[in-house]
C-alpha cells in the first residue's frame, strides 16, 4: 500500500469517527460523551459477533457436525433432488429448517438449543435409537411447517411462479386443489428429502395433519390459469388427433 493511500484512508477514518462523535446528543458531554460512544462501539461489536455466530451455525457443514446427523439424515438427503439436480440448485439443511426472517430465525435457534441436551444425553446417538425416534422427529417438523404454511419451502418454490405446462396432470390437479382449499406444501410432499415415514401414521392422524386450512386459501394467479388453459388445449388437440387416427380405415393407415 502506498503512503499516500494510507494517509487518505486514515483521513477518511478520522472524518467518519468525527461525524459519529457529533451525532451524539449534546447532553452527552465530556465523560458522558465518551461513555455513549463506547456503548455505541460495544453495541456494534456485540451485534456483529452475534450475527457472525448466527451465520456460522447456519450451514449444512455445521448441521452435520455430529455423527447423528451426518450418518443418518444427511446420507438420506444426498441421493435426493434437493442435493443434486439438473439445474444445479442445492437446498441445504438451513434452507429447509431455518427461517430467513431474523426474528423467526432467532426463535428457531433458541428452540434448537434443546437439541444440544438430546445430543449430550445420547438420545439418538445410534442408528437404532434414531429409527426409534424418527416418526416423532418427523411429526415435529411436519407440524412446524404446517403452522407456517410451509414457509421454508416457499423460499424456493412459489405457487405464483408455477407453470402448469411443465407439470403432470396429477400435479396440476393437486396444486389447483391447494389453491382452492388451503393446503400447503408439506401436506403432500413429506419425505421429499428424507426417508418417508408417512405410512406409519394412522388414517385419522393423516386426515388431521393434512386437513386443508382455510387461511391458506389463495387466489389462483392469472399466469397459472393461462398456462393451464394452454396445456389443456394442447392435450385436447392431441387426444382428438389420436381419436381421429383410430377411426381411419385400415387401408389408409397401411398406405402411410
JSON list of C-alpha atoms in Angstrom, two decimals:
[
{"chain": "A", "resi": 1, "resn": "UNK", "atom": "CA", "xyz": [0.00, 0.00, 0.00]},
{"chain": "A", "resi": 2, "resn": "UNK", "atom": "CA", "xyz": [1.42, 3.44, -0.92]},
{"chain": "A", "resi": 3, "resn": "UNK", "atom": "CA", "xyz": [1.99, 6.07, 1.78]},
{"chain": "A", "resi": 4, "resn": "UNK", "atom": "CA", "xyz": [-0.42, 8.40, 0.01]},
{"chain": "A", "resi": 5, "resn": "UNK", "atom": "CA", "xyz": [-3.21, 5.79, 0.01]},
{"chain": "A", "resi": 6, "resn": "UNK", "atom": "CA", "xyz": [-2.60, 5.04, 3.67]},
{"chain": "A", "resi": 7, "resn": "UNK", "atom": "CA", "xyz": [-2.92, 8.73, 4.56]},
{"chain": "A", "resi": 8, "resn": "UNK", "atom": "CA", "xyz": [-6.12, 9.02, 2.56]},
{"chain": "A", "resi": 9, "resn": "UNK", "atom": "CA", "xyz": [-7.64, 6.06, 4.45]},
{"chain": "A", "resi": 10, "resn": "UNK", "atom": "CA", "xyz": [-6.56, 7.46, 7.84]},
{"chain": "A", "resi": 11, "resn": "UNK", "atom": "CA", "xyz": [-8.04, 10.85, 6.95]},
{"chain": "A", "resi": 12, "resn": "UNK", "atom": "CA", "xyz": [-11.29, 9.24, 5.80]},
{"chain": "A", "resi": 13, "resn": "UNK", "atom": "CA", "xyz": [-11.49, 7.18, 9.00]},
{"chain": "A", "resi": 14, "resn": "UNK", "atom": "CA", "xyz": [-10.92, 10.29, 11.12]},
{"chain": "A", "resi": 15, "resn": "UNK", "atom": "CA", "xyz": [-13.69, 12.19, 9.32]},
{"chain": "A", "resi": 16, "resn": "UNK", "atom": "CA", "xyz": [-16.07, 9.21, 9.75]},
{"chain": "A", "resi": 17, "resn": "UNK", "atom": "CA", "xyz": [-15.39, 9.00, 13.51]},
{"chain": "A", "resi": 18, "resn": "UNK", "atom": "CA", "xyz": [-15.77, 12.77, 13.78]},
{"chain": "A", "resi": 19, "resn": "UNK", "atom": "CA", "xyz": [-19.20, 12.56, 12.14]},
{"chain": "A", "resi": 20, "resn": "UNK", "atom": "CA", "xyz": [-20.28, 9.86, 14.59]},
{"chain": "A", "resi": 21, "resn": "UNK", "atom": "CA", "xyz": [-18.96, 11.92, 17.52]},
{"chain": "A", "resi": 22, "resn": "UNK", "atom": "CA", "xyz": [-21.10, 14.92, 16.65]},
{"chain": "A", "resi": 23, "resn": "UNK", "atom": "CA", "xyz": [-24.17, 12.76, 16.12]},
{"chain": "A", "resi": 24, "resn": "UNK", "atom": "CA", "xyz": [-24.19, 12.06, 19.85]},
{"chain": "A", "resi": 25, "resn": "UNK", "atom": "CA", "xyz": [-26.80, 14.34, 21.56]},
{"chain": "A", "resi": 26, "resn": "UNK", "atom": "CA", "xyz": [-25.43, 17.43, 23.40]},
{"chain": "A", "resi": 27, "resn": "UNK", "atom": "CA", "xyz": [-26.29, 16.11, 26.92]},
{"chain": "A", "resi": 28, "resn": "UNK", "atom": "CA", "xyz": [-23.57, 13.51, 26.45]},
{"chain": "A", "resi": 29, "resn": "UNK", "atom": "CA", "xyz": [-20.74, 15.94, 27.06]},
{"chain": "A", "resi": 30, "resn": "UNK", "atom": "CA", "xyz": [-17.26, 15.15, 28.36]},
{"chain": "A", "resi": 31, "resn": "UNK", "atom": "CA", "xyz": [-17.05, 11.77, 30.02]},
{"chain": "A", "resi": 32, "resn": "UNK", "atom": "CA", "xyz": [-20.69, 11.06, 29.24]},
{"chain": "A", "resi": 33, "resn": "UNK", "atom": "CA", "xyz": [-19.98, 11.53, 25.56]},
{"chain": "A", "resi": 34, "resn": "UNK", "atom": "CA", "xyz": [-17.08, 9.08, 25.73]},
{"chain": "A", "resi": 35, "resn": "UNK", "atom": "CA", "xyz": [-19.33, 6.65, 27.58]},
{"chain": "A", "resi": 36, "resn": "UNK", "atom": "CA", "xyz": [-22.03, 6.98, 24.91]},
{"chain": "A", "resi": 37, "resn": "UNK", "atom": "CA", "xyz": [-19.51, 6.44, 22.13]},
{"chain": "A", "resi": 38, "resn": "UNK", "atom": "CA", "xyz": [-18.12, 3.44, 23.99]},
{"chain": "A", "resi": 39, "resn": "UNK", "atom": "CA", "xyz": [-21.57, 1.90, 24.38]},
{"chain": "A", "resi": 40, "resn": "UNK", "atom": "CA", "xyz": [-22.22, 2.55, 20.69]},
{"chain": "A", "resi": 41, "resn": "UNK", "atom": "CA", "xyz": [-18.98, 0.81, 19.65]},
{"chain": "A", "resi": 42, "resn": "UNK", "atom": "CA", "xyz": [-19.51, -2.11, 22.04]},
{"chain": "A", "resi": 43, "resn": "UNK", "atom": "CA", "xyz": [-23.05, -2.47, 20.68]},
{"chain": "A", "resi": 44, "resn": "UNK", "atom": "CA", "xyz": [-21.75, -2.69, 17.12]},
{"chain": "A", "resi": 45, "resn": "UNK", "atom": "CA", "xyz": [-19.13, -5.26, 18.14]},
{"chain": "A", "resi": 46, "resn": "UNK", "atom": "CA", "xyz": [-21.72, -7.33, 20.04]},
{"chain": "A", "resi": 47, "resn": "UNK", "atom": "CA", "xyz": [-24.21, -7.16, 17.17]},
{"chain": "A", "resi": 48, "resn": "UNK", "atom": "CA", "xyz": [-21.56, -8.13, 14.64]},
{"chain": "A", "resi": 49, "resn": "UNK", "atom": "CA", "xyz": [-20.37, -11.00, 16.80]},
{"chain": "A", "resi": 50, "resn": "UNK", "atom": "CA", "xyz": [-23.91, -12.23, 17.37]},
{"chain": "A", "resi": 51, "resn": "UNK", "atom": "CA", "xyz": [-24.72, -12.22, 13.67]},
{"chain": "A", "resi": 52, "resn": "UNK", "atom": "CA", "xyz": [-21.39, -13.89, 12.86]},
{"chain": "A", "resi": 53, "resn": "UNK", "atom": "CA", "xyz": [-22.22, -16.67, 15.30]},
{"chain": "A", "resi": 54, "resn": "UNK", "atom": "CA", "xyz": [-25.71, -16.98, 13.82]},
{"chain": "A", "resi": 55, "resn": "UNK", "atom": "CA", "xyz": [-24.33, -17.41, 10.32]},
{"chain": "A", "resi": 56, "resn": "UNK", "atom": "CA", "xyz": [-21.62, -19.82, 11.48]},
{"chain": "A", "resi": 57, "resn": "UNK", "atom": "CA", "xyz": [-24.32, -22.10, 12.88]},
{"chain": "A", "resi": 58, "resn": "UNK", "atom": "CA", "xyz": [-26.47, -21.67, 9.79]},
{"chain": "A", "resi": 59, "resn": "UNK", "atom": "CA", "xyz": [-24.74, -24.00, 7.34]},
{"chain": "A", "resi": 60, "resn": "UNK", "atom": "CA", "xyz": [-25.07, -27.62, 6.28]},
{"chain": "A", "resi": 61, "resn": "UNK", "atom": "CA", "xyz": [-21.49, -28.22, 7.42]},
{"chain": "A", "resi": 62, "resn": "UNK", "atom": "CA", "xyz": [-22.41, -27.14, 10.96]},
{"chain": "A", "resi": 63, "resn": "UNK", "atom": "CA", "xyz": [-25.63, -29.16, 10.93]},
{"chain": "A", "resi": 64, "resn": "UNK", "atom": "CA", "xyz": [-23.80, -32.40, 10.09]},
{"chain": "A", "resi": 65, "resn": "UNK", "atom": "CA", "xyz": [-21.02, -31.71, 12.56]},
{"chain": "A", "resi": 66, "resn": "UNK", "atom": "CA", "xyz": [-22.28, -34.52, 14.79]},
{"chain": "A", "resi": 67, "resn": "UNK", "atom": "CA", "xyz": [-22.38, -38.13, 13.62]},
{"chain": "A", "resi": 68, "resn": "UNK", "atom": "CA", "xyz": [-26.11, -38.41, 14.47]},
{"chain": "A", "resi": 69, "resn": "UNK", "atom": "CA", "xyz": [-26.92, -36.10, 11.56]},
{"chain": "A", "resi": 70, "resn": "UNK", "atom": "CA", "xyz": [-24.08, -36.99, 9.21]},
{"chain": "A", "resi": 71, "resn": "UNK", "atom": "CA", "xyz": [-24.67, -40.75, 9.39]},
{"chain": "A", "resi": 72, "resn": "UNK", "atom": "CA", "xyz": [-28.45, -40.65, 9.21]},
{"chain": "A", "resi": 73, "resn": "UNK", "atom": "CA", "xyz": [-30.44, -37.83, 7.63]},
{"chain": "A", "resi": 74, "resn": "UNK", "atom": "CA", "xyz": [-27.51, -36.43, 5.64]},
{"chain": "A", "resi": 75, "resn": "UNK", "atom": "CA", "xyz": [-26.92, -39.75, 3.91]},
{"chain": "A", "resi": 76, "resn": "UNK", "atom": "CA", "xyz": [-30.63, -39.94, 3.06]},
{"chain": "A", "resi": 77, "resn": "UNK", "atom": "CA", "xyz": [-30.61, -36.41, 1.70]},
{"chain": "A", "resi": 78, "resn": "UNK", "atom": "CA", "xyz": [-27.63, -36.85, -0.67]},
{"chain": "A", "resi": 79, "resn": "UNK", "atom": "CA", "xyz": [-29.43, -39.03, -3.29]},
{"chain": "A", "resi": 80, "resn": "UNK", "atom": "CA", "xyz": [-32.43, -36.67, -3.43]},
{"chain": "A", "resi": 81, "resn": "UNK", "atom": "CA", "xyz": [-33.23, -33.93, -5.92]},
{"chain": "A", "resi": 82, "resn": "UNK", "atom": "CA", "xyz": [-32.64, -31.27, -3.26]},
{"chain": "A", "resi": 83, "resn": "UNK", "atom": "CA", "xyz": [-28.95, -32.27, -3.19]},
{"chain": "A", "resi": 84, "resn": "UNK", "atom": "CA", "xyz": [-28.28, -32.81, -6.90]},
{"chain": "A", "resi": 85, "resn": "UNK", "atom": "CA", "xyz": [-30.43, -31.92, -9.89]},
{"chain": "A", "resi": 86, "resn": "UNK", "atom": "CA", "xyz": [-30.27, -30.71, -13.49]},
{"chain": "A", "resi": 87, "resn": "UNK", "atom": "CA", "xyz": [-30.37, -27.02, -12.51]},
{"chain": "A", "resi": 88, "resn": "UNK", "atom": "CA", "xyz": [-27.52, -27.23, -10.01]},
{"chain": "A", "resi": 89, "resn": "UNK", "atom": "CA", "xyz": [-29.54, -25.54, -7.27]},
{"chain": "A", "resi": 90, "resn": "UNK", "atom": "CA", "xyz": [-28.89, -27.21, -3.90]},
{"chain": "A", "resi": 91, "resn": "UNK", "atom": "CA", "xyz": [-31.12, -26.74, -0.86]},
{"chain": "A", "resi": 92, "resn": "UNK", "atom": "CA", "xyz": [-29.06, -27.34, 2.27]},
{"chain": "A", "resi": 93, "resn": "UNK", "atom": "CA", "xyz": [-30.22, -28.05, 5.82]},
{"chain": "A", "resi": 94, "resn": "UNK", "atom": "CA", "xyz": [-30.78, -24.38, 6.79]},
{"chain": "A", "resi": 95, "resn": "UNK", "atom": "CA", "xyz": [-32.76, -23.67, 3.61]},
{"chain": "A", "resi": 96, "resn": "UNK", "atom": "CA", "xyz": [-35.44, -26.12, 4.77]},
{"chain": "A", "resi": 97, "resn": "UNK", "atom": "CA", "xyz": [-35.15, -25.98, 8.54]},
{"chain": "A", "resi": 98, "resn": "UNK", "atom": "CA", "xyz": [-34.15, -22.41, 9.46]},
{"chain": "A", "resi": 99, "resn": "UNK", "atom": "CA", "xyz": [-36.40, -19.38, 8.80]},
{"chain": "A", "resi": 100, "resn": "UNK", "atom": "CA", "xyz": [-34.94, -16.48, 6.88]},
{"chain": "A", "resi": 101, "resn": "UNK", "atom": "CA", "xyz": [-36.78, -13.66, 8.72]},
{"chain": "A", "resi": 102, "resn": "UNK", "atom": "CA", "xyz": [-34.48, -12.57, 11.55]},
{"chain": "A", "resi": 103, "resn": "UNK", "atom": "CA", "xyz": [-36.94, -12.80, 14.46]},
{"chain": "A", "resi": 104, "resn": "UNK", "atom": "CA", "xyz": [-38.17, -16.24, 13.41]},
{"chain": "A", "resi": 105, "resn": "UNK", "atom": "CA", "xyz": [-34.57, -17.34, 12.93]},
{"chain": "A", "resi": 106, "resn": "UNK", "atom": "CA", "xyz": [-33.63, -16.35, 16.48]},
{"chain": "A", "resi": 107, "resn": "UNK", "atom": "CA", "xyz": [-36.69, -18.14, 17.87]},
{"chain": "A", "resi": 108, "resn": "UNK", "atom": "CA", "xyz": [-35.75, -21.26, 15.91]},
{"chain": "A", "resi": 109, "resn": "UNK", "atom": "CA", "xyz": [-32.17, -21.11, 17.21]},
{"chain": "A", "resi": 110, "resn": "UNK", "atom": "CA", "xyz": [-33.42, -20.85, 20.79]},
{"chain": "A", "resi": 111, "resn": "UNK", "atom": "CA", "xyz": [-35.70, -23.85, 20.29]},
{"chain": "A", "resi": 112, "resn": "UNK", "atom": "CA", "xyz": [-32.84, -25.76, 18.68]},
{"chain": "A", "resi": 113, "resn": "UNK", "atom": "CA", "xyz": [-30.75, -25.36, 21.83]},
{"chain": "A", "resi": 114, "resn": "UNK", "atom": "CA", "xyz": [-32.69, -28.24, 23.40]},
{"chain": "A", "resi": 115, "resn": "UNK", "atom": "CA", "xyz": [-31.19, -30.47, 20.72]},
{"chain": "A", "resi": 116, "resn": "UNK", "atom": "CA", "xyz": [-27.85, -29.98, 22.48]},
{"chain": "A", "resi": 117, "resn": "UNK", "atom": "CA", "xyz": [-29.39, -31.64, 25.53]},
{"chain": "A", "resi": 118, "resn": "UNK", "atom": "CA", "xyz": [-30.54, -34.61, 23.47]},
{"chain": "A", "resi": 119, "resn": "UNK", "atom": "CA", "xyz": [-27.07, -34.84, 21.93]},
{"chain": "A", "resi": 120, "resn": "UNK", "atom": "CA", "xyz": [-25.40, -34.73, 25.34]},
{"chain": "A", "resi": 121, "resn": "UNK", "atom": "CA", "xyz": [-27.68, -37.45, 26.71]},
{"chain": "A", "resi": 122, "resn": "UNK", "atom": "CA", "xyz": [-27.23, -39.65, 23.63]},
{"chain": "A", "resi": 123, "resn": "UNK", "atom": "CA", "xyz": [-30.91, -39.81, 22.74]},
{"chain": "A", "resi": 124, "resn": "UNK", "atom": "CA", "xyz": [-30.27, -40.60, 19.06]},
{"chain": "A", "resi": 125, "resn": "UNK", "atom": "CA", "xyz": [-26.57, -41.46, 19.02]},
{"chain": "A", "resi": 126, "resn": "UNK", "atom": "CA", "xyz": [-27.04, -44.80, 17.24]},
{"chain": "A", "resi": 127, "resn": "UNK", "atom": "CA", "xyz": [-28.95, -45.71, 14.05]},
{"chain": "A", "resi": 128, "resn": "UNK", "atom": "CA", "xyz": [-31.27, -47.89, 16.14]},
{"chain": "A", "resi": 129, "resn": "UNK", "atom": "CA", "xyz": [-32.11, -45.04, 18.52]},
{"chain": "A", "resi": 130, "resn": "UNK", "atom": "CA", "xyz": [-32.60, -42.69, 15.61]},
{"chain": "A", "resi": 131, "resn": "UNK", "atom": "CA", "xyz": [-35.08, -45.04, 13.94]},
{"chain": "A", "resi": 132, "resn": "UNK", "atom": "CA", "xyz": [-36.91, -45.41, 17.24]},
{"chain": "A", "resi": 133, "resn": "UNK", "atom": "CA", "xyz": [-37.50, -41.66, 17.37]},
{"chain": "A", "resi": 134, "resn": "UNK", "atom": "CA", "xyz": [-37.73, -40.95, 13.64]},
{"chain": "A", "resi": 135, "resn": "UNK", "atom": "CA", "xyz": [-41.51, -40.70, 13.47]},
{"chain": "A", "resi": 136, "resn": "UNK", "atom": "CA", "xyz": [-41.71, -38.31, 16.42]},
{"chain": "A", "resi": 137, "resn": "UNK", "atom": "CA", "xyz": [-38.95, -36.15, 14.91]},
{"chain": "A", "resi": 138, "resn": "UNK", "atom": "CA", "xyz": [-40.72, -36.11, 11.54]},
{"chain": "A", "resi": 139, "resn": "UNK", "atom": "CA", "xyz": [-44.08, -35.22, 13.09]},
{"chain": "A", "resi": 140, "resn": "UNK", "atom": "CA", "xyz": [-42.46, -32.32, 14.92]},
{"chain": "A", "resi": 141, "resn": "UNK", "atom": "CA", "xyz": [-41.06, -30.93, 11.65]},
{"chain": "A", "resi": 142, "resn": "UNK", "atom": "CA", "xyz": [-44.33, -31.52, 9.77]},
{"chain": "A", "resi": 143, "resn": "UNK", "atom": "CA", "xyz": [-46.28, -29.68, 12.46]},
{"chain": "A", "resi": 144, "resn": "UNK", "atom": "CA", "xyz": [-43.88, -26.72, 12.45]},
{"chain": "A", "resi": 145, "resn": "UNK", "atom": "CA", "xyz": [-44.05, -26.43, 8.65]},
{"chain": "A", "resi": 146, "resn": "UNK", "atom": "CA", "xyz": [-47.83, -26.73, 8.65]},
{"chain": "A", "resi": 147, "resn": "UNK", "atom": "CA", "xyz": [-48.21, -23.83, 11.10]},
{"chain": "A", "resi": 148, "resn": "UNK", "atom": "CA", "xyz": [-46.06, -21.56, 8.90]},
{"chain": "A", "resi": 149, "resn": "UNK", "atom": "CA", "xyz": [-47.73, -22.50, 5.59]},
{"chain": "A", "resi": 150, "resn": "UNK", "atom": "CA", "xyz": [-44.52, -24.29, 4.59]},
{"chain": "A", "resi": 151, "resn": "UNK", "atom": "CA", "xyz": [-42.61, -21.00, 4.80]},
{"chain": "A", "resi": 152, "resn": "UNK", "atom": "CA", "xyz": [-39.19, -22.51, 4.18]},
{"chain": "A", "resi": 153, "resn": "UNK", "atom": "CA", "xyz": [-40.42, -24.48, 1.14]},
{"chain": "A", "resi": 154, "resn": "UNK", "atom": "CA", "xyz": [-41.67, -21.21, -0.32]},
{"chain": "A", "resi": 155, "resn": "UNK", "atom": "CA", "xyz": [-38.21, -19.68, -0.09]},
{"chain": "A", "resi": 156, "resn": "UNK", "atom": "CA", "xyz": [-37.57, -21.51, -3.36]},
{"chain": "A", "resi": 157, "resn": "UNK", "atom": "CA", "xyz": [-40.96, -22.80, -4.53]},
{"chain": "A", "resi": 158, "resn": "UNK", "atom": "CA", "xyz": [-43.67, -20.26, -5.10]},
{"chain": "A", "resi": 159, "resn": "UNK", "atom": "CA", "xyz": [-47.24, -21.08, -6.09]},
{"chain": "A", "resi": 160, "resn": "UNK", "atom": "CA", "xyz": [-47.44, -17.86, -8.07]},
{"chain": "A", "resi": 161, "resn": "UNK", "atom": "CA", "xyz": [-44.38, -18.81, -10.15]},
{"chain": "A", "resi": 162, "resn": "UNK", "atom": "CA", "xyz": [-45.52, -22.30, -11.08]},
{"chain": "A", "resi": 163, "resn": "UNK", "atom": "CA", "xyz": [-46.08, -23.09, -14.73]},
{"chain": "A", "resi": 164, "resn": "UNK", "atom": "CA", "xyz": [-48.65, -25.89, -15.13]},
{"chain": "A", "resi": 165, "resn": "UNK", "atom": "CA", "xyz": [-47.41, -26.54, -18.68]},
{"chain": "A", "resi": 166, "resn": "UNK", "atom": "CA", "xyz": [-44.43, -28.34, -17.13]},
{"chain": "A", "resi": 167, "resn": "UNK", "atom": "CA", "xyz": [-46.48, -30.31, -14.60]},
{"chain": "A", "resi": 168, "resn": "UNK", "atom": "CA", "xyz": [-48.06, -33.71, -14.92]},
{"chain": "A", "resi": 169, "resn": "UNK", "atom": "CA", "xyz": [-51.88, -33.85, -14.87]},
{"chain": "A", "resi": 170, "resn": "UNK", "atom": "CA", "xyz": [-51.96, -35.21, -11.32]},
{"chain": "A", "resi": 171, "resn": "UNK", "atom": "CA", "xyz": [-49.67, -32.45, -10.05]},
{"chain": "A", "resi": 172, "resn": "UNK", "atom": "CA", "xyz": [-51.79, -29.79, -11.77]},
{"chain": "A", "resi": 173, "resn": "UNK", "atom": "CA", "xyz": [-54.90, -31.19, -10.12]},
{"chain": "A", "resi": 174, "resn": "UNK", "atom": "CA", "xyz": [-53.27, -31.26, -6.69]},
{"chain": "A", "resi": 175, "resn": "UNK", "atom": "CA", "xyz": [-51.94, -27.71, -6.99]},
{"chain": "A", "resi": 176, "resn": "UNK", "atom": "CA", "xyz": [-55.35, -26.42, -8.07]},
{"chain": "A", "resi": 177, "resn": "UNK", "atom": "CA", "xyz": [-56.79, -28.16, -5.03]},
{"chain": "A", "resi": 178, "resn": "UNK", "atom": "CA", "xyz": [-54.17, -26.45, -2.86]},
{"chain": "A", "resi": 179, "resn": "UNK", "atom": "CA", "xyz": [-55.15, -23.03, -4.20]},
{"chain": "A", "resi": 180, "resn": "UNK", "atom": "CA", "xyz": [-58.84, -23.57, -3.65]},
{"chain": "A", "resi": 181, "resn": "UNK", "atom": "CA", "xyz": [-58.95, -25.47, -0.34]},
{"chain": "A", "resi": 182, "resn": "UNK", "atom": "CA", "xyz": [-55.91, -24.13, 1.51]},
{"chain": "A", "resi": 183, "resn": "UNK", "atom": "CA", "xyz": [-53.44, -26.98, 1.50]},
{"chain": "A", "resi": 184, "resn": "UNK", "atom": "CA", "xyz": [-49.75, -26.31, 1.97]},
{"chain": "A", "resi": 185, "resn": "UNK", "atom": "CA", "xyz": [-46.58, -27.92, 0.56]},
{"chain": "A", "resi": 186, "resn": "UNK", "atom": "CA", "xyz": [-45.86, -30.27, 3.45]},
{"chain": "A", "resi": 187, "resn": "UNK", "atom": "CA", "xyz": [-49.34, -31.81, 3.20]},
{"chain": "A", "resi": 188, "resn": "UNK", "atom": "CA", "xyz": [-48.29, -33.66, 0.04]},
{"chain": "A", "resi": 189, "resn": "UNK", "atom": "CA", "xyz": [-44.50, -33.53, 0.00]},
{"chain": "A", "resi": 190, "resn": "UNK", "atom": "CA", "xyz": [-43.47, -35.43, 3.11]},
{"chain": "A", "resi": 191, "resn": "UNK", "atom": "CA", "xyz": [-40.31, -37.49, 2.66]},
{"chain": "A", "resi": 192, "resn": "UNK", "atom": "CA", "xyz": [-39.03, -35.34, -0.20]},
{"chain": "A", "resi": 193, "resn": "UNK", "atom": "CA", "xyz": [-35.53, -35.13, 1.31]},
{"chain": "A", "resi": 194, "resn": "UNK", "atom": "CA", "xyz": [-35.51, -37.92, 3.90]},
{"chain": "A", "resi": 195, "resn": "UNK", "atom": "CA", "xyz": [-36.95, -41.38, 4.30]},
{"chain": "A", "resi": 196, "resn": "UNK", "atom": "CA", "xyz": [-40.72, -41.18, 4.29]},
{"chain": "A", "resi": 197, "resn": "UNK", "atom": "CA", "xyz": [-42.49, -42.40, 7.42]},
{"chain": "A", "resi": 198, "resn": "UNK", "atom": "CA", "xyz": [-45.90, -41.13, 6.41]},
{"chain": "A", "resi": 199, "resn": "UNK", "atom": "CA", "xyz": [-47.17, -44.70, 6.08]},
{"chain": "A", "resi": 200, "resn": "UNK", "atom": "CA", "xyz": [-46.62, -45.19, 9.81]},
{"chain": "A", "resi": 201, "resn": "UNK", "atom": "CA", "xyz": [-49.44, -42.79, 10.61]},
{"chain": "A", "resi": 202, "resn": "UNK", "atom": "CA", "xyz": [-52.99, -43.95, 11.11]},
{"chain": "A", "resi": 203, "resn": "UNK", "atom": "CA", "xyz": [-55.71, -42.76, 8.75]},
{"chain": "A", "resi": 204, "resn": "UNK", "atom": "CA", "xyz": [-57.05, -40.50, 11.50]},
{"chain": "A", "resi": 205, "resn": "UNK", "atom": "CA", "xyz": [-53.64, -38.91, 12.07]},
{"chain": "A", "resi": 206, "resn": "UNK", "atom": "CA", "xyz": [-53.15, -38.35, 8.35]},
{"chain": "A", "resi": 207, "resn": "UNK", "atom": "CA", "xyz": [-56.56, -36.76, 8.00]},
{"chain": "A", "resi": 208, "resn": "UNK", "atom": "CA", "xyz": [-55.83, -34.43, 10.90]},
{"chain": "A", "resi": 209, "resn": "UNK", "atom": "CA", "xyz": [-52.37, -33.24, 9.88]},
{"chain": "A", "resi": 210, "resn": "UNK", "atom": "CA", "xyz": [-53.15, -32.95, 6.16]},
{"chain": "A", "resi": 211, "resn": "UNK", "atom": "CA", "xyz": [-56.52, -31.24, 6.52]},
{"chain": "A", "resi": 212, "resn": "UNK", "atom": "CA", "xyz": [-56.78, -28.02, 4.44]},
{"chain": "A", "resi": 213, "resn": "UNK", "atom": "CA", "xyz": [-56.56, -24.76, 6.37]},
{"chain": "A", "resi": 214, "resn": "UNK", "atom": "CA", "xyz": [-58.94, -22.03, 5.10]},
{"chain": "A", "resi": 215, "resn": "UNK", "atom": "CA", "xyz": [-56.45, -19.28, 5.97]},
{"chain": "A", "resi": 216, "resn": "UNK", "atom": "CA", "xyz": [-54.06, -20.68, 3.35]},
{"chain": "A", "resi": 217, "resn": "UNK", "atom": "CA", "xyz": [-56.58, -20.39, 0.50]},
{"chain": "A", "resi": 218, "resn": "UNK", "atom": "CA", "xyz": [-55.02, -18.42, -2.36]},
{"chain": "A", "resi": 219, "resn": "UNK", "atom": "CA", "xyz": [-56.30, -16.63, -5.38]},
{"chain": "A", "resi": 220, "resn": "UNK", "atom": "CA", "xyz": [-55.26, -18.58, -8.46]},
{"chain": "A", "resi": 221, "resn": "UNK", "atom": "CA", "xyz": [-52.71, -16.43, -10.34]},
{"chain": "A", "resi": 222, "resn": "UNK", "atom": "CA", "xyz": [-53.66, -15.24, -13.82]},
{"chain": "A", "resi": 223, "resn": "UNK", "atom": "CA", "xyz": [-50.43, -16.67, -15.24]},
{"chain": "A", "resi": 224, "resn": "UNK", "atom": "CA", "xyz": [-51.24, -20.09, -13.80]},
{"chain": "A", "resi": 225, "resn": "UNK", "atom": "CA", "xyz": [-54.73, -20.08, -15.31]},
{"chain": "A", "resi": 226, "resn": "UNK", "atom": "CA", "xyz": [-53.33, -19.02, -18.69]},
{"chain": "A", "resi": 227, "resn": "UNK", "atom": "CA", "xyz": [-50.73, -21.78, -18.60]},
{"chain": "A", "resi": 228, "resn": "UNK", "atom": "CA", "xyz": [-53.40, -24.26, -17.56]},
{"chain": "A", "resi": 229, "resn": "UNK", "atom": "CA", "xyz": [-55.59, -23.24, -20.50]},
{"chain": "A", "resi": 230, "resn": "UNK", "atom": "CA", "xyz": [-52.69, -23.67, -22.94]},
{"chain": "A", "resi": 231, "resn": "UNK", "atom": "CA", "xyz": [-51.69, -27.12, -21.72]},
{"chain": "A", "resi": 232, "resn": "UNK", "atom": "CA", "xyz": [-55.28, -28.36, -21.57]},
{"chain": "A", "resi": 233, "resn": "UNK", "atom": "CA", "xyz": [-55.89, -27.12, -25.15]},
{"chain": "A", "resi": 234, "resn": "UNK", "atom": "CA", "xyz": [-52.70, -28.86, -26.28]},
{"chain": "A", "resi": 235, "resn": "UNK", "atom": "CA", "xyz": [-53.70, -32.11, -24.59]},
{"chain": "A", "resi": 236, "resn": "UNK", "atom": "CA", "xyz": [-57.22, -31.90, -26.03]},
{"chain": "A", "resi": 237, "resn": "UNK", "atom": "CA", "xyz": [-55.81, -31.44, -29.53]},
{"chain": "A", "resi": 238, "resn": "UNK", "atom": "CA", "xyz": [-53.50, -34.42, -29.09]},
{"chain": "A", "resi": 239, "resn": "UNK", "atom": "CA", "xyz": [-56.38, -36.55, -27.82]},
{"chain": "A", "resi": 240, "resn": "UNK", "atom": "CA", "xyz": [-58.57, -35.53, -30.78]},
{"chain": "A", "resi": 241, "resn": "UNK", "atom": "CA", "xyz": [-55.79, -36.36, -33.21]},
{"chain": "A", "resi": 242, "resn": "UNK", "atom": "CA", "xyz": [-55.28, -39.77, -31.61]},
{"chain": "A", "resi": 243, "resn": "UNK", "atom": "CA", "xyz": [-59.02, -40.43, -31.74]},
{"chain": "A", "resi": 244, "resn": "UNK", "atom": "CA", "xyz": [-59.14, -39.44, -35.41]},
{"chain": "A", "resi": 245, "resn": "UNK", "atom": "CA", "xyz": [-56.31, -41.84, -36.21]},
{"chain": "A", "resi": 246, "resn": "UNK", "atom": "CA", "xyz": [-58.20, -44.66, -34.53]},
{"chain": "A", "resi": 247, "resn": "UNK", "atom": "CA", "xyz": [-61.22, -44.01, -36.82]},
{"chain": "A", "resi": 248, "resn": "UNK", "atom": "CA", "xyz": [-59.24, -44.05, -40.09]},
{"chain": "A", "resi": 249, "resn": "UNK", "atom": "CA", "xyz": [-59.73, -47.09, -42.35]},
{"chain": "A", "resi": 250, "resn": "UNK", "atom": "CA", "xyz": [-57.00, -49.72, -42.06]},
{"chain": "A", "resi": 251, "resn": "UNK", "atom": "CA", "xyz": [-56.18, -49.33, -45.78]},
{"chain": "A", "resi": 252, "resn": "UNK", "atom": "CA", "xyz": [-55.34, -45.63, -45.30]},
{"chain": "A", "resi": 253, "resn": "UNK", "atom": "CA", "xyz": [-53.08, -46.40, -42.36]},
{"chain": "A", "resi": 254, "resn": "UNK", "atom": "CA", "xyz": [-51.29, -49.12, -44.34]},
{"chain": "A", "resi": 255, "resn": "UNK", "atom": "CA", "xyz": [-50.67, -46.76, -47.27]},
{"chain": "A", "resi": 256, "resn": "UNK", "atom": "CA", "xyz": [-48.91, -44.36, -44.94]}
]
